[in-house]
Coordinates of C-alpha atoms and ligand atoms in Angstrom, one line a residue:
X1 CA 0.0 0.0 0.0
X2 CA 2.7 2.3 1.4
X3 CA 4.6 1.8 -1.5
X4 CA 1.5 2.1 -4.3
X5 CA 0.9 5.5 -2.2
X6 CA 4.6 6.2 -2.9
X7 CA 4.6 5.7 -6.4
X8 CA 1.6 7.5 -6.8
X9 CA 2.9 10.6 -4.9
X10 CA 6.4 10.4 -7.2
X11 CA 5.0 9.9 -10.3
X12 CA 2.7 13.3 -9.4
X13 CA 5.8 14.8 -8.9
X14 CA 7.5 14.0 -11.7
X15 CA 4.5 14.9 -14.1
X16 CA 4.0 18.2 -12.1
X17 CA 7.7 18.7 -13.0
X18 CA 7.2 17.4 -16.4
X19 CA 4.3 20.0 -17.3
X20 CA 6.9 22.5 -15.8
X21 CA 9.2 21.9 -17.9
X22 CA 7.6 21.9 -20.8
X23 CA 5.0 24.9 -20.5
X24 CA 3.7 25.7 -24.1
X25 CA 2.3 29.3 -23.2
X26 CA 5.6 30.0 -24.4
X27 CA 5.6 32.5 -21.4
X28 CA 8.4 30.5 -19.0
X29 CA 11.5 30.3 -20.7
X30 CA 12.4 27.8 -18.0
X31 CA 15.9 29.6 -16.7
X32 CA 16.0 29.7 -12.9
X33 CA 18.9 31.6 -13.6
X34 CA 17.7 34.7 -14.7
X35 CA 17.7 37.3 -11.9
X36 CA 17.2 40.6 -13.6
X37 CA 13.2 40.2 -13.1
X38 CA 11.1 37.9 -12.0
X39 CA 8.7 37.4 -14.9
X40 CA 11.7 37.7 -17.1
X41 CA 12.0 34.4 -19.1
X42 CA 15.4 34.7 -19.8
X43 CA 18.3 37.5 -19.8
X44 CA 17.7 40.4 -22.1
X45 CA 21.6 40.1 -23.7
X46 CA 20.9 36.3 -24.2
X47 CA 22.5 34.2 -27.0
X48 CA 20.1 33.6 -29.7
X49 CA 21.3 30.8 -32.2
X50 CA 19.8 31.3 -36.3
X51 CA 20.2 27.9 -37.9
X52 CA 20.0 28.9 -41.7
X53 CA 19.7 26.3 -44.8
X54 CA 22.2 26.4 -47.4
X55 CA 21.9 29.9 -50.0
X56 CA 19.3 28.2 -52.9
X57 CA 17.6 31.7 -52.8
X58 CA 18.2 35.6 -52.5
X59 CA 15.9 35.9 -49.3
X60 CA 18.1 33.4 -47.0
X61 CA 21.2 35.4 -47.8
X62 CA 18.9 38.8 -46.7
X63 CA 17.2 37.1 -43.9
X64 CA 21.0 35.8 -42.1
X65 CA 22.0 40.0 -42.5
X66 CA 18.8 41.0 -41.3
X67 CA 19.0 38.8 -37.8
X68 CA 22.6 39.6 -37.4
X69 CA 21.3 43.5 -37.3
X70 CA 18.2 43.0 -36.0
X71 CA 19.1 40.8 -32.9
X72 CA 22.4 43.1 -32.0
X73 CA 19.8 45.8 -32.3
X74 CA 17.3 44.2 -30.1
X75 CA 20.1 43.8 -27.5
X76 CA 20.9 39.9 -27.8
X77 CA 24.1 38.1 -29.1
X78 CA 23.5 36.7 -32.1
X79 CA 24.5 33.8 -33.3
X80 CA 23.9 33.6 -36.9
X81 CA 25.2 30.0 -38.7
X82 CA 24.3 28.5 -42.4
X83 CA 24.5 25.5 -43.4
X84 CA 27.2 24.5 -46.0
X85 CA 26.0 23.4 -49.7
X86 CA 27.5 20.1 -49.2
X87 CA 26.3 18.0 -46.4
X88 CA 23.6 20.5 -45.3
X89 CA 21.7 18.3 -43.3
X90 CA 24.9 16.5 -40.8
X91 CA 26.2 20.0 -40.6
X92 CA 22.9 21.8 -39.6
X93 CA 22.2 19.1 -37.1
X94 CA 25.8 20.2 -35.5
X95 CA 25.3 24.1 -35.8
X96 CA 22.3 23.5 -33.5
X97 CA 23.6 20.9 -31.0
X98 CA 26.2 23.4 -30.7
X99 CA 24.1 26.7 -30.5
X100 CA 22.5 24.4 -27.5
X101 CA 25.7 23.7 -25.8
X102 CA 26.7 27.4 -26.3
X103 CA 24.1 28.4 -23.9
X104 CA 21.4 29.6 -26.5
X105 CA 17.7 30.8 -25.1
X106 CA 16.0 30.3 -28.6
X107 CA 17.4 28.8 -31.7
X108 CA 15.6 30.5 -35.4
X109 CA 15.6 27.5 -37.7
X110 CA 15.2 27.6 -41.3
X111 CA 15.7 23.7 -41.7
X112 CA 17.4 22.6 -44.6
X113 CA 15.6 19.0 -43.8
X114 CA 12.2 19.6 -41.8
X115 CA 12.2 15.7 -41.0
X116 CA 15.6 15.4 -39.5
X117 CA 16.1 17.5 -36.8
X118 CA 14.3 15.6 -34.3
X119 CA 17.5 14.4 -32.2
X120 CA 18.2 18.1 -31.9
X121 CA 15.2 19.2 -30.9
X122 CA 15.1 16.9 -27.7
X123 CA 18.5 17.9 -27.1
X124 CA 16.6 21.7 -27.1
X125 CA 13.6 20.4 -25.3
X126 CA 15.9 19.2 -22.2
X127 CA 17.8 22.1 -21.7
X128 CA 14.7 24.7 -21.9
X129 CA 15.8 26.5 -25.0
X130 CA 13.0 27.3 -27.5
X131 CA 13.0 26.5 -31.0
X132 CA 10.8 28.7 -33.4
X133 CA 10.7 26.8 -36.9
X134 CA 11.3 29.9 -39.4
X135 CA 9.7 29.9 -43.1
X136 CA 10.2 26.2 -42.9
X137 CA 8.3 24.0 -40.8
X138 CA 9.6 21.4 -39.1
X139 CA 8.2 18.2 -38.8
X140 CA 7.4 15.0 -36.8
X141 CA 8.7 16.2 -33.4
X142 CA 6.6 17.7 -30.8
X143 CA 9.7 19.8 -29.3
X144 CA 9.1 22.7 -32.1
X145 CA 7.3 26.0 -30.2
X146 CA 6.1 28.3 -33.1
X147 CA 6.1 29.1 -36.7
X148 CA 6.5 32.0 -38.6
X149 CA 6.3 32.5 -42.3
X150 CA 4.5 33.5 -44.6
X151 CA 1.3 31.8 -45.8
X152 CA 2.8 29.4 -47.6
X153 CA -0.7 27.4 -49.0
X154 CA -2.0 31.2 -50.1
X155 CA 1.6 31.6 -52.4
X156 CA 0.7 28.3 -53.5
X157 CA -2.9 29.7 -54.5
X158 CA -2.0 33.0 -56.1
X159 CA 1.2 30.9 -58.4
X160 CA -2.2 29.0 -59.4
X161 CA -4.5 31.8 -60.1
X162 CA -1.1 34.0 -61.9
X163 CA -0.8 31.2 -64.3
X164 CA -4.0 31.0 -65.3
X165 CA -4.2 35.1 -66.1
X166 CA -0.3 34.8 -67.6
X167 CA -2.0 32.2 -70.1
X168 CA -5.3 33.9 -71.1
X169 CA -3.2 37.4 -71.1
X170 CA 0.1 36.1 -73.0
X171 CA -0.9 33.0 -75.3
X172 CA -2.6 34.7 -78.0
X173 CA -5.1 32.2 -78.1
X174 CA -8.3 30.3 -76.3
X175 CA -7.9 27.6 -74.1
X176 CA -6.7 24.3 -74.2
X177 CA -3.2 25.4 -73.2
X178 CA -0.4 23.5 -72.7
X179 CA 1.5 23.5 -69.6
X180 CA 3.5 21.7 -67.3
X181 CA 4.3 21.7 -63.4
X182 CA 7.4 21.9 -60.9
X183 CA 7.6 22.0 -57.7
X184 CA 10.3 22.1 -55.0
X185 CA 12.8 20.3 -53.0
X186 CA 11.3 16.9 -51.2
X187 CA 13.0 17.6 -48.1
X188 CA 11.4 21.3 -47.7
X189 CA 7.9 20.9 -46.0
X190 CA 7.3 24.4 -48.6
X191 CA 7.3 22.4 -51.8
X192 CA 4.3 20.1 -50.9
X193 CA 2.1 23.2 -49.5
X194 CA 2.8 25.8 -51.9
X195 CA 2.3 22.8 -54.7
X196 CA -1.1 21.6 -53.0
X197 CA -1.7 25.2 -52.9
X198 CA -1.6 25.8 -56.8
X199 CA -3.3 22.8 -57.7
X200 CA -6.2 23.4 -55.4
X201 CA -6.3 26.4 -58.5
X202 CA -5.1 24.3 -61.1
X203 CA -6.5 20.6 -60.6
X204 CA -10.1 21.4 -61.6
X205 CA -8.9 23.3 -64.6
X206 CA -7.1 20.0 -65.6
X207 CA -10.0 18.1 -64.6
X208 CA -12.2 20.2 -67.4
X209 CA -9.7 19.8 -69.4
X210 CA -9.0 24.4 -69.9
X211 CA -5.2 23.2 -69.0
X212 CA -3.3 20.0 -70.7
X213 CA -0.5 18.6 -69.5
X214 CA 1.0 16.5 -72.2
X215 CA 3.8 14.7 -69.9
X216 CA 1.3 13.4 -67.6
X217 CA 3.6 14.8 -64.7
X218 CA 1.0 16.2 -62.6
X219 CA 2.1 14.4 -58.8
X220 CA 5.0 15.9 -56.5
X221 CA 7.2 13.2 -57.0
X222 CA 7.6 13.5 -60.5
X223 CA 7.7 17.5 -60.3
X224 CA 9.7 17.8 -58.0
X225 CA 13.3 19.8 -57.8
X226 CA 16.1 18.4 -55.8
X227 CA 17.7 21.0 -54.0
X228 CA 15.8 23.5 -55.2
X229 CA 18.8 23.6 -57.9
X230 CA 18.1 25.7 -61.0
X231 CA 20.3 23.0 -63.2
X232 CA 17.8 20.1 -61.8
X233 CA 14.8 22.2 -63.2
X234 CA 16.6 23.3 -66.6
X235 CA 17.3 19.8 -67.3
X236 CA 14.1 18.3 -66.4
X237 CA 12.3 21.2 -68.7
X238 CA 14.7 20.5 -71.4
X239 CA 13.6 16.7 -71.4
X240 CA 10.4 17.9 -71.1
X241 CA 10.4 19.8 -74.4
X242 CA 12.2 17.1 -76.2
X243 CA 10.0 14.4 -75.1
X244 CA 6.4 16.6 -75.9
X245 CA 7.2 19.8 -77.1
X246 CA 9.1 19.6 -80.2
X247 CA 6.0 20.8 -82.9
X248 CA 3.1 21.2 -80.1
X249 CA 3.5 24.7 -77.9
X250 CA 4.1 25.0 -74.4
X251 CA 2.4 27.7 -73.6
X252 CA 3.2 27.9 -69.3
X253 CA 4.6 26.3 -66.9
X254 CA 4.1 26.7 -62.9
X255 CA 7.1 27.2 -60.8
X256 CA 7.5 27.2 -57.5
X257 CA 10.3 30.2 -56.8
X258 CA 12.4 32.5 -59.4
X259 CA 15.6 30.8 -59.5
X260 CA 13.6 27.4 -61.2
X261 CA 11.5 30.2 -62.9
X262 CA 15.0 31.2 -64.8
X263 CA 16.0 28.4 -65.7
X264 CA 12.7 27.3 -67.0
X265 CA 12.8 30.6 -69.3
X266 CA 16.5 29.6 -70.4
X267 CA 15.1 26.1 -71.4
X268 CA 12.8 27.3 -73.4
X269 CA 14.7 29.9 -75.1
X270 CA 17.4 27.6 -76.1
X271 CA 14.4 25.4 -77.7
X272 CA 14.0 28.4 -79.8
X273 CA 10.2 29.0 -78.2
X274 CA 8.7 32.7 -78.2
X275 CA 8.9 33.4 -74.8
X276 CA 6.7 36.3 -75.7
X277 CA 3.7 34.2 -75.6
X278 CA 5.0 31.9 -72.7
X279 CA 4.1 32.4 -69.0
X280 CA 5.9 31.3 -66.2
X281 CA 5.4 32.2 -62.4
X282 CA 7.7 32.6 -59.5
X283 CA 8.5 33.4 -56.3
X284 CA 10.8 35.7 -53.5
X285 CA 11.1 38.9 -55.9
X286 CA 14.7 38.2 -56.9
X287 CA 16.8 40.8 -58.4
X288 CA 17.0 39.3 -62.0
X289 CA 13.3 38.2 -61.7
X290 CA 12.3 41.4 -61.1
X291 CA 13.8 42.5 -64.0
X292 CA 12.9 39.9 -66.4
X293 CA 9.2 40.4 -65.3
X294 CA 10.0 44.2 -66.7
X295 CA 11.3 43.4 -70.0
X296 CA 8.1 40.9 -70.1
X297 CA 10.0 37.5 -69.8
X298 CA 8.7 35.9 -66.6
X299 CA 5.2 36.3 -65.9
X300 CA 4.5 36.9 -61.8
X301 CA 6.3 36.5 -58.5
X302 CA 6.0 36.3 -54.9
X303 CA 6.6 39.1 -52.7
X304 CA 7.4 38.0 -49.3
X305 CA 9.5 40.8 -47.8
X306 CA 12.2 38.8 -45.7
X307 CA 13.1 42.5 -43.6
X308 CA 9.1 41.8 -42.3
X309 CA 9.3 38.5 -41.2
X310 CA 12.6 38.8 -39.3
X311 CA 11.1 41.7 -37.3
X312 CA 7.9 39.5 -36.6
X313 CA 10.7 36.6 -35.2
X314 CA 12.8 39.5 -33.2
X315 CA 9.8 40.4 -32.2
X316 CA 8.3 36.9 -30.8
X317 CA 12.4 36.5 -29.1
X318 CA 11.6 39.8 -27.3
X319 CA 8.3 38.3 -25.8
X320 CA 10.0 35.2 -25.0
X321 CA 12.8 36.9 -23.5
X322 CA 10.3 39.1 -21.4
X323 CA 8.2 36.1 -20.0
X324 CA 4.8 37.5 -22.4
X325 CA 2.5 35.3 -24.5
X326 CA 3.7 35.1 -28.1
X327 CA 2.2 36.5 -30.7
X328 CA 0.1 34.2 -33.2
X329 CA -2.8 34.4 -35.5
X330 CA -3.0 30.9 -36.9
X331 CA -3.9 27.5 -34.4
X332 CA -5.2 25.1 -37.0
X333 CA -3.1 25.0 -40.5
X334 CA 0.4 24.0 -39.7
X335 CA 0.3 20.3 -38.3
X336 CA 3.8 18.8 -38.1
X337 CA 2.9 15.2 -37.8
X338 CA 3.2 15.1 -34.1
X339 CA 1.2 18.7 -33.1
X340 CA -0.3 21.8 -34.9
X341 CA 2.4 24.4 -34.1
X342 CA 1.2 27.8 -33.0
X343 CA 2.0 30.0 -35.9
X344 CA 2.5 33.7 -36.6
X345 CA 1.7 34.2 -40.5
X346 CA 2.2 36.9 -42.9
X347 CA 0.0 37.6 -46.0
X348 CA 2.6 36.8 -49.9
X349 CA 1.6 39.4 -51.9
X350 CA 1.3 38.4 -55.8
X351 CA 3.6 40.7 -58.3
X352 CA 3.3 41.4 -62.0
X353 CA 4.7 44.2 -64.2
X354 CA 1.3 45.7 -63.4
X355 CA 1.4 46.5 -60.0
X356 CA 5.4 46.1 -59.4
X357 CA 5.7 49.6 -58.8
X358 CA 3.1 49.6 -55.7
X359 CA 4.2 46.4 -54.0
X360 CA 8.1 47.3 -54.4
X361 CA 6.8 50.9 -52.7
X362 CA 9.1 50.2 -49.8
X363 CA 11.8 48.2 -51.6
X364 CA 14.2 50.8 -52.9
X365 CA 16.2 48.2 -54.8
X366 CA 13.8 46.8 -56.6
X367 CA 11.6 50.1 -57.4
X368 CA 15.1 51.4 -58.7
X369 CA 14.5 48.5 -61.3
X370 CA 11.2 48.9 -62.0
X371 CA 11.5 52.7 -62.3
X372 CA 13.9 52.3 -64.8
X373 CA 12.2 49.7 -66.6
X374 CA 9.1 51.8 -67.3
Ligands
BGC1 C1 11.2 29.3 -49.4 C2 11.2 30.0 -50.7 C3 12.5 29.7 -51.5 C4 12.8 28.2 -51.4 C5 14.2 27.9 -52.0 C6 11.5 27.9 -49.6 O1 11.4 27.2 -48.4 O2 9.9 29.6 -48.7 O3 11.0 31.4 -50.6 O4 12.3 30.0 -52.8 O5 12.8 27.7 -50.1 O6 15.2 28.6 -51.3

């Protein structure tokens, strides 16, 4: 009895410790040691690790500047790491059991593999330090606190909806057109929602037959682009062409960011296809994008201004760090596998040449380009 009674009482304890330990409110922080204030969940000149993938796109080059300034800014030490193009994944898995050992309060990850990060992210869980999954979500591992991007199923949605004005605008004729898909990298949890996010636009169009897709290439695995690497999508649209295209016309293709977007419009240049009459879409309002949409090459991209959601992270740091709830507006979407994970998300805004000037308003880069390009 006295021992059942014992056991009991222990195993109270230890589950009273364990729901300690791992509060979600996301308002404990879990460090004793932090004397400055009470509430305080953690020191306000605390180590904060940023766990970047490898460089497959202007706005994680951006985003690493923007939390090295924004975080010395916001009085923290930043430690701002990326992972290598070669062996990404080992090496990312190190840069944050190291950012852990270093003492870091919260680690920013953009994974460069969503699915293997798990081992890390105990490693985080046991020593209280809070990991905010960042653009990229991270899955199958309930020791991920929050989530911010931006809305990734919308950019899906608005790729969708761009190519179907790009075609009925640029093709010079009435539908059936001709066009075929990509998508992203397998190991980004992106790729499969901003796909399902086009083809909740694009699927029914298929279905009725308005859009033909003569390879028959219409599931992720068979659009996908390793690595996100622009020679993996130039070479899969040049055997594309080959294999379909060599008297029909292709008259659009849907691609997931700018860098596949460019290669796509080498591809089909080098066929010796009017690229006048072809529409592709994109995605992160690249430099060179930006001015191929200008001189009427490439059809639409994304904007998802990086400079925003880094402030919106700093931002959910500084509530950590002050022992306040964080900041979210979404509770349902983003399900991981193991948990939905509380998410903050932004709205993508959808660019062509016709409104580039009004959504680069606050981009003085890229309304340099457009300026001049008008
Ligand atoms: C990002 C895109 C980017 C892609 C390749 C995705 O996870 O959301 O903006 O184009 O990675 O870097």
């Amino acid at each position: 009895m006295k021992r059942i009674a014992l056991a009991a009482a222990a195993a109270v304890a230890v589950t009273a410790l364990a729901l300690t330990g791992c509060s979600s409110s996301g308002g404990r922080g879990g460090d004793a040691g932090a004397s400055e204030s009470a509430a305080a969940g953690f020191a306000a000149d605390a180590t904060i690790g940023v766990a970047l993938p490898d460089k497959t796109s202007e706005n994680w080059v951006l985003a690493g500047n923007l939390f090295e300034n924004g975080l010395k800014d916001a009085g923290f030490k930043g430690d701002v790491q990326y992972a290598p193009a070669s062996n990404t994944v080992a090496e990312q898995q190190n840069q944050i059991s190291a950012m852990i050992t270093n003492g870091a309060k919260v680690i920013v990850i953009g994974a460069k593999d969503g699915k293997q990060l798990g081992t890390q992210l105990q490693q985080a869980a046991d020593a209280g330090v809070k990991i905010i999954a960042y653009d990229r979500l991270i899955e199958n591992t309930p020791n991920v606190d929050y989530y911010v991007a931006f809305d990734n199923f919308k950019v899906g949605e608005l790729q969708g909806q761009a190519l179907l004005d790009g075609l009925e605008a640029r093709s010079g004729h009435a539908a059936p057109w001709n066009i075929e898909l990509f998508s992203g990298s397998p190991d980004d949890a992106n790729s499969a929602v901003f796909f399902n996010g086009a083809m909740k636009v694009l699927q029914p169009k298929i279905d009725d037959g308005t859009l033909v897709v003569k390879s028959g290439q219409t599931d992720i695995q068979q659009t996908a682009t390793q690595g996100w690497k622009a020679e993996n999508a130039q070479s899969r649209m040049d055997s594309l062409l080959t294999a379909n295209y060599t008297s029909a016309t292709i008259d659009g293709v849907l691609s997931p960011n700018d860098t596949l977007a460019r290669a796509i419009i080498t591809s089909v240049k080098q066929a010796g296809k009017d690229i006048s009459t072809f529409t592709v879409t994109g995605q992160d309002s690249e430099v060179e994008s930006v001015k191929s949409i200008m001189a009427g090459e490439q059809y639409s991209t994304i904007n998802k201004d990086t400079s925003l959601l880094v402030e919106q992270t700093i931002k959910m740091i500084g509530q950590l760090q002050k022992g306040e709830e964080v900041d979210v507006n979404d509770t349902e979407q983003y399900d991981n596998g193991v948990k939905v994970v509380p998410a903050y998300l932004l709205p993508p805004v959808i660019v062509t040449k016709e409104n580039a000037a009004e959504a680069y308003a606050n981009n003085p880069t890229l309304l340099d380009i457009v300026k001049a390009a008008q």
